[in-house]
Amino acid sequence: EEGISVGELAQKMNRNASDIIKLLFMLGKMVTINSSMDDETIELVCMEYGVEVKKEIPVDEDSLEDEVEENPEDLVQRPAIVTIMGHVDHGKTTLLDTIRKTRVVEGEFGGITQHIGAYQVSVQSKKITFLDTPGHEAFTAMRARGAKVTDICIIVVAADDGVMPQTKEAVDHAKAADVPIIVAVNKMDKPAANPERVMNEMSDLGLLPEEWGGDTIFVKCSAKQGEGVQDILETIQVVAEMRELKANPKRNATGTVIEAKLDKGRGPVVTLLVQNGTLHTGDCIVVGACFGKVRKMTDDRGREIKEAKPSTPVEIIGLNDVPVAGDMFKVFDSEKQARAIAERRSQTKIEQERKSSSAMSLDDLARQI
Ligand code: GDP
Ligand code: MG
């Protein structure tokens, strides 16, 4: 075999070889630092670490390098993926609802849609993707699973209430994720609104407003009445432009599970966010430890679609089981390959569960002694 060795792969991925050896051990493969890896194993390790490899699995070092770094010519702009966070009752849901309705303003049909956990709006003929579910727990859960989905974070602070504990949490999450923050100073229609106080308190958290010489954008708004909401959308586009968000629509799709549920009639129904590549109906896909073929795909308006480009949320059916939010997905060229990888992953999951439950019973035993 001409394959790359464990040590070489580790170096390329900026990982400890021992981590990869451990990972493969858990997957039932005994390797040493000098063992050469077959294509499927490389693919598996990359998927486990969320590193992207292109469709043709690399066979030698040079091609691996090429695969990891996308060909710049293939990269195109993709819509920003935005999460809204903030203290309870400060207006997150109201803001998301108001933004969803702006579609009609932009001349797009269908303001009210089914809920699939994410939606897109067009602003100045460029799309923005909003994650509709997160809230702090989902955000944390996704990050804990290694999923990086958000490009920009909007933190909503009610101007009549100021910075509250969950506001601070939101700031911590956004800082940990290293994404730009836009502060929406909400409920400006209320007589008790005090935006200066919000700006002061946010400055104390290290978010100094632009107008005070800092680099955080604060937008005053009323999510309920709609004032300032367009400003928020335009600000997102400005920040997105500075970030130069790119993806390669030519490759096999990869991305993250946003929501998943079991439907009595349709089986597992899963909302995926395509983050790179293009997802097509008929694609063979591994989602966490599940696999299948994309049998049917619908957009956030419930319309059937045949392909989904980067940053697009879609609902799919066709998986053999229900994955969890934050699981990553990847399209493979053959169903056989997808099935083998999914089976191995679910085997690992079972083994890990068995290990942790046997560890617990050993603990119990120790306690009894
Ligand atoms: P969430 O918990 O952050 O999702 O907050 P909600 O969107 O559910 O809003 C909590 C309450 O504040 C609801 O009664 C909203 O109608 C109200 N609210 C939200 N935004 C505004 C606003 O801009 N002005 C006023 N006056 N009320 C608002
Ligand atoms: Mg809410």
Coordinates of C-alpha atoms and ligand atoms in Angstrom, one line a residue:
E1 CA 0.0 0.0 0.0
E2 CA 1.2 3.4 -0.9
G3 CA -1.0 5.1 1.7
I4 CA 0.1 7.9 4.0
S5 CA 1.3 6.9 7.5
V6 CA -0.4 7.7 10.8
G7 CA 2.4 9.9 11.8
E8 CA 2.3 11.8 8.5
L9 CA -1.4 12.3 8.7
A10 CA -1.1 13.5 12.3
Q11 CA 1.4 16.1 11.2
K12 CA -0.8 17.3 8.4
M13 CA -3.8 17.6 10.6
N14 CA -1.8 19.3 13.4
R15 CA -2.7 16.5 15.8
N16 CA -0.9 14.1 18.1
A17 CA -0.3 10.8 16.4
S18 CA -1.2 9.2 19.7
D19 CA -4.7 10.8 19.5
I20 CA -5.2 9.2 16.1
I21 CA -3.9 5.9 17.3
K22 CA -6.3 6.0 20.2
L23 CA -9.2 7.0 17.9
L24 CA -8.4 4.1 15.6
F25 CA -8.1 1.8 18.5
M26 CA -11.6 2.7 19.6
L27 CA -12.7 2.1 16.1
G28 CA -11.3 -1.4 16.3
K29 CA -8.1 -0.8 14.3
M30 CA -4.6 -1.4 15.8
V31 CA -2.1 0.8 14.3
T32 CA 1.3 2.3 15.0
I33 CA 2.8 5.7 14.1
N34 CA 4.3 4.1 11.0
S35 CA 1.3 2.1 9.8
S36 CA 0.1 3.2 6.4
M37 CA -3.6 4.0 6.3
D38 CA -6.1 3.0 3.6
D39 CA -8.4 5.6 2.0
E40 CA -11.3 4.7 4.1
T41 CA -9.4 5.1 7.3
I42 CA -8.0 8.5 6.3
E43 CA -11.5 9.6 5.5
L44 CA -12.8 8.3 8.8
V45 CA -10.1 10.1 10.8
C46 CA -10.7 13.4 8.9
M47 CA -14.5 13.1 9.4
E48 CA -13.9 12.4 13.1
Y49 CA -11.9 15.6 13.4
G50 CA -14.1 17.7 11.1
V51 CA -11.3 18.1 8.6
E52 CA -12.4 18.3 5.0
V53 CA -11.1 15.9 2.3
K54 CA -12.3 16.1 -1.2
K55 CA -14.3 13.4 -2.9
E56 CA -11.4 11.4 -4.3
I57 CA -9.8 10.1 -1.2
P58 CA -6.1 11.0 -1.2
V59 CA -3.6 8.2 -1.8
D60 CA -0.4 10.1 -1.4
E61 CA 0.8 13.0 0.6
D62 CA 0.8 15.6 -2.1
S63 CA -2.8 14.9 -3.1
L64 CA -3.9 15.1 0.6
E65 CA -2.4 18.6 0.8
D66 CA -4.3 19.6 -2.3
E67 CA -7.5 18.2 -1.0
V68 CA -7.4 19.9 2.4
E69 CA -6.7 23.3 0.9
E70 CA -9.4 24.0 -1.6
N71 CA -8.5 25.2 -5.0
P72 CA -9.1 29.0 -4.7
E73 CA -10.7 29.0 -8.1
D74 CA -13.5 26.8 -6.9
L75 CA -14.3 29.0 -3.9
V76 CA -17.4 31.2 -4.1
Q77 CA -19.1 33.5 -1.7
R78 CA -21.7 31.8 0.6
P79 CA -24.4 33.3 2.7
A80 CA -23.5 34.1 6.4
I81 CA -24.9 31.8 9.0
V82 CA -26.3 33.8 11.9
T83 CA -27.3 32.8 15.4
I84 CA -29.4 35.0 17.7
M85 CA -28.7 34.8 21.4
G86 CA -29.6 36.7 24.5
H87 CA -31.3 36.7 27.9
V88 CA -34.8 35.2 28.1
D89 CA -37.6 37.5 27.2
H90 CA -35.3 40.1 25.6
G91 CA -36.8 39.4 22.2
K92 CA -34.9 36.6 20.3
T93 CA -38.0 34.9 19.1
T94 CA -39.8 38.1 18.2
L95 CA -36.7 39.3 16.2
L96 CA -36.5 35.9 14.3
D97 CA -40.2 36.2 13.5
T98 CA -39.9 39.7 12.3
I99 CA -36.9 38.9 10.1
R100 CA -38.7 35.9 8.7
K101 CA -41.5 38.2 7.6
T102 CA -39.1 40.6 5.8
R103 CA -39.1 38.0 3.0
V104 CA -42.3 39.4 1.8
V105 CA -40.8 42.8 1.7
E106 CA -38.0 41.5 -0.6
G107 CA -40.6 40.2 -3.0
E108 CA -40.2 36.6 -2.1
F109 CA -43.2 34.6 -1.8
G110 CA -44.2 32.8 1.3
G111 CA -43.6 34.6 4.6
I112 CA -44.9 31.9 6.8
T113 CA -43.3 28.6 6.6
Q114 CA -42.9 25.3 8.2
H115 CA -40.3 25.2 11.0
I116 CA -37.2 23.4 10.1
G117 CA -34.8 25.0 12.6
A118 CA -33.2 27.4 10.1
Y119 CA -34.3 29.7 7.3
Q120 CA -32.9 32.1 4.8
V121 CA -33.8 35.6 3.9
S122 CA -32.6 37.8 1.0
V123 CA -31.2 41.2 1.9
Q124 CA -30.0 43.4 -1.0
S125 CA -30.3 40.3 -3.2
K126 CA -27.8 38.4 -1.0
K127 CA -29.0 35.6 1.3
I128 CA -28.5 35.3 5.0
T129 CA -29.1 32.0 6.9
F130 CA -30.6 32.2 10.4
L131 CA -30.5 29.4 12.8
D132 CA -33.8 29.3 14.4
T133 CA -33.4 26.9 17.2
P134 CA -30.2 27.3 19.0
G135 CA -30.7 29.1 22.2
H136 CA -27.7 28.6 24.5
E137 CA -28.0 24.9 25.2
A138 CA -28.2 23.9 21.6
F139 CA -25.4 26.2 20.8
T140 CA -23.3 24.7 23.6
A141 CA -24.2 21.2 22.6
M142 CA -23.2 21.8 19.0
R143 CA -19.9 23.3 20.0
A144 CA -19.3 20.4 22.4
R145 CA -19.7 18.1 19.4
G146 CA -17.1 20.1 17.6
A147 CA -19.7 21.6 15.2
K148 CA -18.8 25.1 14.0
V149 CA -21.9 26.5 12.3
T150 CA -22.2 30.2 13.2
D151 CA -20.4 32.9 11.3
I152 CA -22.0 35.9 13.1
C153 CA -23.7 36.1 16.5
I154 CA -26.4 38.6 17.3
I155 CA -26.8 39.3 21.0
V156 CA -30.2 40.8 21.8
V157 CA -30.4 43.0 24.9
A158 CA -33.6 44.6 26.0
A159 CA -33.0 48.3 26.4
D160 CA -35.4 48.5 29.4
D161 CA -33.7 45.6 31.2
G162 CA -30.0 45.8 30.4
V163 CA -27.3 43.1 30.6
M164 CA -28.5 40.0 32.4
P165 CA -26.9 36.7 33.3
Q166 CA -27.7 35.0 30.0
T167 CA -26.5 38.0 28.1
K168 CA -23.1 37.4 29.7
E169 CA -23.3 33.7 28.8
A170 CA -24.1 34.6 25.2
V171 CA -21.1 36.9 25.1
D172 CA -18.9 34.1 26.5
H173 CA -20.2 31.7 23.9
A174 CA -19.6 34.0 21.0
K175 CA -16.1 34.9 22.2
A176 CA -15.3 31.2 22.6
A177 CA -16.6 30.5 19.1
D178 CA -14.5 33.5 17.9
V179 CA -17.3 34.9 15.8
P180 CA -18.1 38.6 15.4
I181 CA -20.9 40.0 17.6
I182 CA -23.6 42.4 16.6
V183 CA -25.5 43.8 19.6
A184 CA -29.2 44.4 19.0
V185 CA -30.4 46.9 21.6
N186 CA -34.1 45.9 21.5
K187 CA -37.4 47.2 22.9
M188 CA -36.5 50.7 21.9
D189 CA -40.2 51.5 21.7
K190 CA -40.5 51.1 25.4
P191 CA -40.6 54.4 27.5
A192 CA -38.1 52.8 29.9
A193 CA -35.6 52.1 27.2
N194 CA -32.1 53.1 28.1
P195 CA -29.6 52.2 25.3
E196 CA -26.7 54.1 27.0
R197 CA -26.9 51.7 29.9
V198 CA -26.8 48.7 27.6
M199 CA -23.7 50.2 25.9
N200 CA -22.1 50.8 29.2
E201 CA -22.8 47.3 30.5
M202 CA -21.7 45.7 27.3
S203 CA -18.5 47.7 27.4
D204 CA -17.8 46.2 30.8
L205 CA -17.9 42.8 29.0
G206 CA -15.3 44.0 26.5
L207 CA -17.7 45.0 23.8
L208 CA -17.0 48.7 23.2
P209 CA -19.4 50.4 20.8
E210 CA -18.0 51.8 17.6
E211 CA -19.3 55.3 18.4
W212 CA -17.3 55.1 21.6
G213 CA -14.1 54.2 19.7
G214 CA -14.5 50.4 20.0
D215 CA -15.2 47.9 17.3
T216 CA -18.6 46.4 18.2
I217 CA -21.6 47.4 16.2
F218 CA -24.7 48.2 18.3
V219 CA -28.0 48.5 16.4
K220 CA -31.1 50.0 18.2
C221 CA -34.3 48.3 17.3
S222 CA -37.8 47.3 18.2
A223 CA -38.2 43.6 17.2
K224 CA -41.9 44.0 17.9
Q225 CA -42.6 47.1 15.8
G226 CA -39.9 46.4 13.2
E227 CA -37.8 49.6 13.6
G228 CA -34.1 49.0 13.1
V229 CA -34.6 45.4 11.9
Q230 CA -33.5 46.3 8.3
D231 CA -30.4 48.0 9.9
I232 CA -29.6 44.7 11.6
L233 CA -29.9 42.8 8.3
E234 CA -27.7 45.3 6.5
T235 CA -25.1 45.3 9.3
I236 CA -25.0 41.5 9.0
Q237 CA -24.2 41.8 5.3
V238 CA -21.4 44.3 6.0
V239 CA -19.9 42.1 8.6
A240 CA -20.3 39.1 6.3
E241 CA -18.5 40.9 3.5
M242 CA -15.6 41.6 5.7
R243 CA -15.3 38.0 6.7
E244 CA -15.2 36.8 3.1
L245 CA -17.2 33.7 3.7
K246 CA -16.4 31.2 1.0
A247 CA -17.2 27.6 0.1
N248 CA -16.7 25.2 -2.8
P249 CA -20.0 24.2 -4.3
K250 CA -18.3 21.7 -6.6
R251 CA -17.4 19.2 -4.0
N252 CA -19.4 16.5 -2.1
A253 CA -21.5 18.1 0.6
T254 CA -20.5 18.3 4.2
G255 CA -22.2 20.1 7.1
T256 CA -24.1 19.7 10.4
V257 CA -27.4 18.4 11.7
I258 CA -29.6 21.3 13.0
E259 CA -32.6 19.2 14.0
A260 CA -33.7 15.6 13.8
K261 CA -36.9 13.8 14.6
L262 CA -38.7 10.6 13.8
D263 CA -41.8 10.9 11.7
K264 CA -44.3 8.1 11.8
G265 CA -44.9 8.0 8.1
R266 CA -41.7 9.4 6.7
G267 CA -39.1 7.9 9.1
P268 CA -36.1 10.0 10.2
V269 CA -36.7 13.7 9.2
V270 CA -33.5 15.7 9.5
T271 CA -32.6 19.3 9.0
L272 CA -29.1 19.7 7.6
L273 CA -27.1 22.8 7.1
V274 CA -24.9 22.4 4.1
Q275 CA -21.7 24.1 4.9
N276 CA -19.5 23.1 2.0
G277 CA -20.2 21.4 -1.3
T278 CA -23.6 20.8 -2.9
L279 CA -26.0 18.3 -1.6
H280 CA -28.2 16.5 -4.2
T281 CA -31.1 14.2 -4.0
G282 CA -29.8 10.7 -4.5
D283 CA -26.5 11.4 -2.6
C284 CA -25.1 8.7 -0.3
I285 CA -24.6 10.3 3.0
V286 CA -23.2 9.5 6.5
V287 CA -24.8 11.6 9.3
G288 CA -23.2 10.9 12.6
A289 CA -23.6 7.2 12.9
C290 CA -26.5 7.0 10.5
F291 CA -26.5 6.6 6.8
G292 CA -28.7 6.6 3.8
K293 CA -29.6 8.1 0.5
V294 CA -31.1 11.5 0.3
R295 CA -34.5 10.4 -1.0
K296 CA -36.3 13.8 -0.8
M297 CA -35.1 17.2 0.0
T298 CA -37.2 20.3 0.9
D299 CA -36.2 23.9 1.6
D300 CA -37.3 26.2 4.4
R301 CA -40.5 26.9 2.6
G302 CA -41.4 23.3 2.2
R303 CA -40.6 23.3 -1.5
E304 CA -39.0 20.2 -3.0
I305 CA -35.5 20.9 -4.3
K306 CA -32.9 18.8 -6.1
E307 CA -29.8 20.4 -4.8
A308 CA -28.6 22.6 -2.0
K309 CA -25.6 24.9 -2.1
P310 CA -23.3 26.0 0.8
S311 CA -25.1 27.7 3.8
T312 CA -28.5 26.3 2.7
P313 CA -30.7 24.6 5.4
V314 CA -32.6 21.6 4.0
E315 CA -34.9 19.0 5.4
I316 CA -34.1 15.5 4.1
I317 CA -35.6 12.0 4.4
G318 CA -33.9 8.7 3.7
L319 CA -31.6 8.0 6.7
N320 CA -31.7 4.7 8.5
D321 CA -31.9 6.3 11.9
V322 CA -32.3 9.6 13.8
P323 CA -29.0 11.5 14.3
V324 CA -28.6 14.3 16.9
A325 CA -28.2 18.0 16.5
G326 CA -24.5 18.9 16.1
D327 CA -23.7 15.6 14.3
M328 CA -21.7 16.2 11.2
F329 CA -22.6 14.8 7.8
K330 CA -20.6 13.9 4.7
V331 CA -21.5 12.7 1.3
F332 CA -19.6 9.7 -0.1
D333 CA -19.3 8.5 -3.7
S334 CA -20.6 5.0 -3.0
E335 CA -23.4 3.7 -0.9
K336 CA -21.2 0.8 0.1
Q337 CA -18.6 3.2 1.5
A338 CA -21.2 5.3 3.3
R339 CA -22.7 2.2 4.9
A340 CA -19.3 0.8 6.0
I341 CA -18.4 4.1 7.7
A342 CA -21.7 4.5 9.4
E343 CA -21.7 1.0 10.6
R344 CA -18.2 1.4 12.0
R345 CA -19.3 4.7 13.7
S346 CA -22.3 3.2 15.3
Q347 CA -20.2 0.2 16.4
T348 CA -17.9 2.7 18.1
K349 CA -20.8 4.3 19.8
I350 CA -22.1 1.0 21.1
E351 CA -18.6 0.1 22.4
Q352 CA -18.2 3.5 24.1
E353 CA -21.5 3.2 25.7
R354 CA -20.7 -0.3 26.9
K355 CA -17.3 0.9 28.2
S356 CA -18.8 3.7 30.1
S357 CA -21.6 1.5 31.6
S358 CA -19.0 -1.1 32.6
A359 CA -16.9 1.6 34.1
M360 CA -19.9 2.7 36.1
S361 CA -20.6 -0.8 37.4
L362 CA -16.9 -1.1 38.4
D363 CA -17.4 2.1 40.3
D364 CA -20.5 0.8 42.0
L365 CA -18.6 -2.3 42.9
A366 CA -15.8 -0.3 44.4
R367 CA -18.3 1.6 46.5
Q368 CA -19.8 -1.6 47.7
I369 CA -16.4 -2.9 48.8
Ligands
GDP1 P1 -37.1 35.6 23.9 O1 -37.3 34.9 25.2 O2 -35.8 36.3 23.9 O3 -37.3 34.7 22.7 O4 -38.2 36.8 23.9 P2 -39.5 36.9 23.1 O5 -39.3 37.2 21.6 O6 -40.4 35.8 23.4 O7 -40.1 38.3 23.7 C1 -40.5 38.3 25.1 C2 -41.6 39.4 25.2 O8 -41.1 40.7 24.9 C3 -42.8 39.1 24.3 O9 -44.0 39.5 25.1 C4 -42.6 40.1 23.2 O10 -43.8 40.5 22.6 C5 -41.9 41.2 23.9 N1 -41.0 42.0 23.0 C6 -40.1 41.5 22.1 N2 -39.5 42.5 21.4 C7 -40.1 43.6 21.8 C8 -39.9 45.0 21.4 O11 -39.1 45.4 20.6 N3 -40.7 45.9 22.1 C9 -41.6 45.5 23.0 N4 -42.4 46.5 23.5 N5 -41.8 44.3 23.4 C10 -41.0 43.3 22.8
MG2 MG -37.8 32.7 22.6

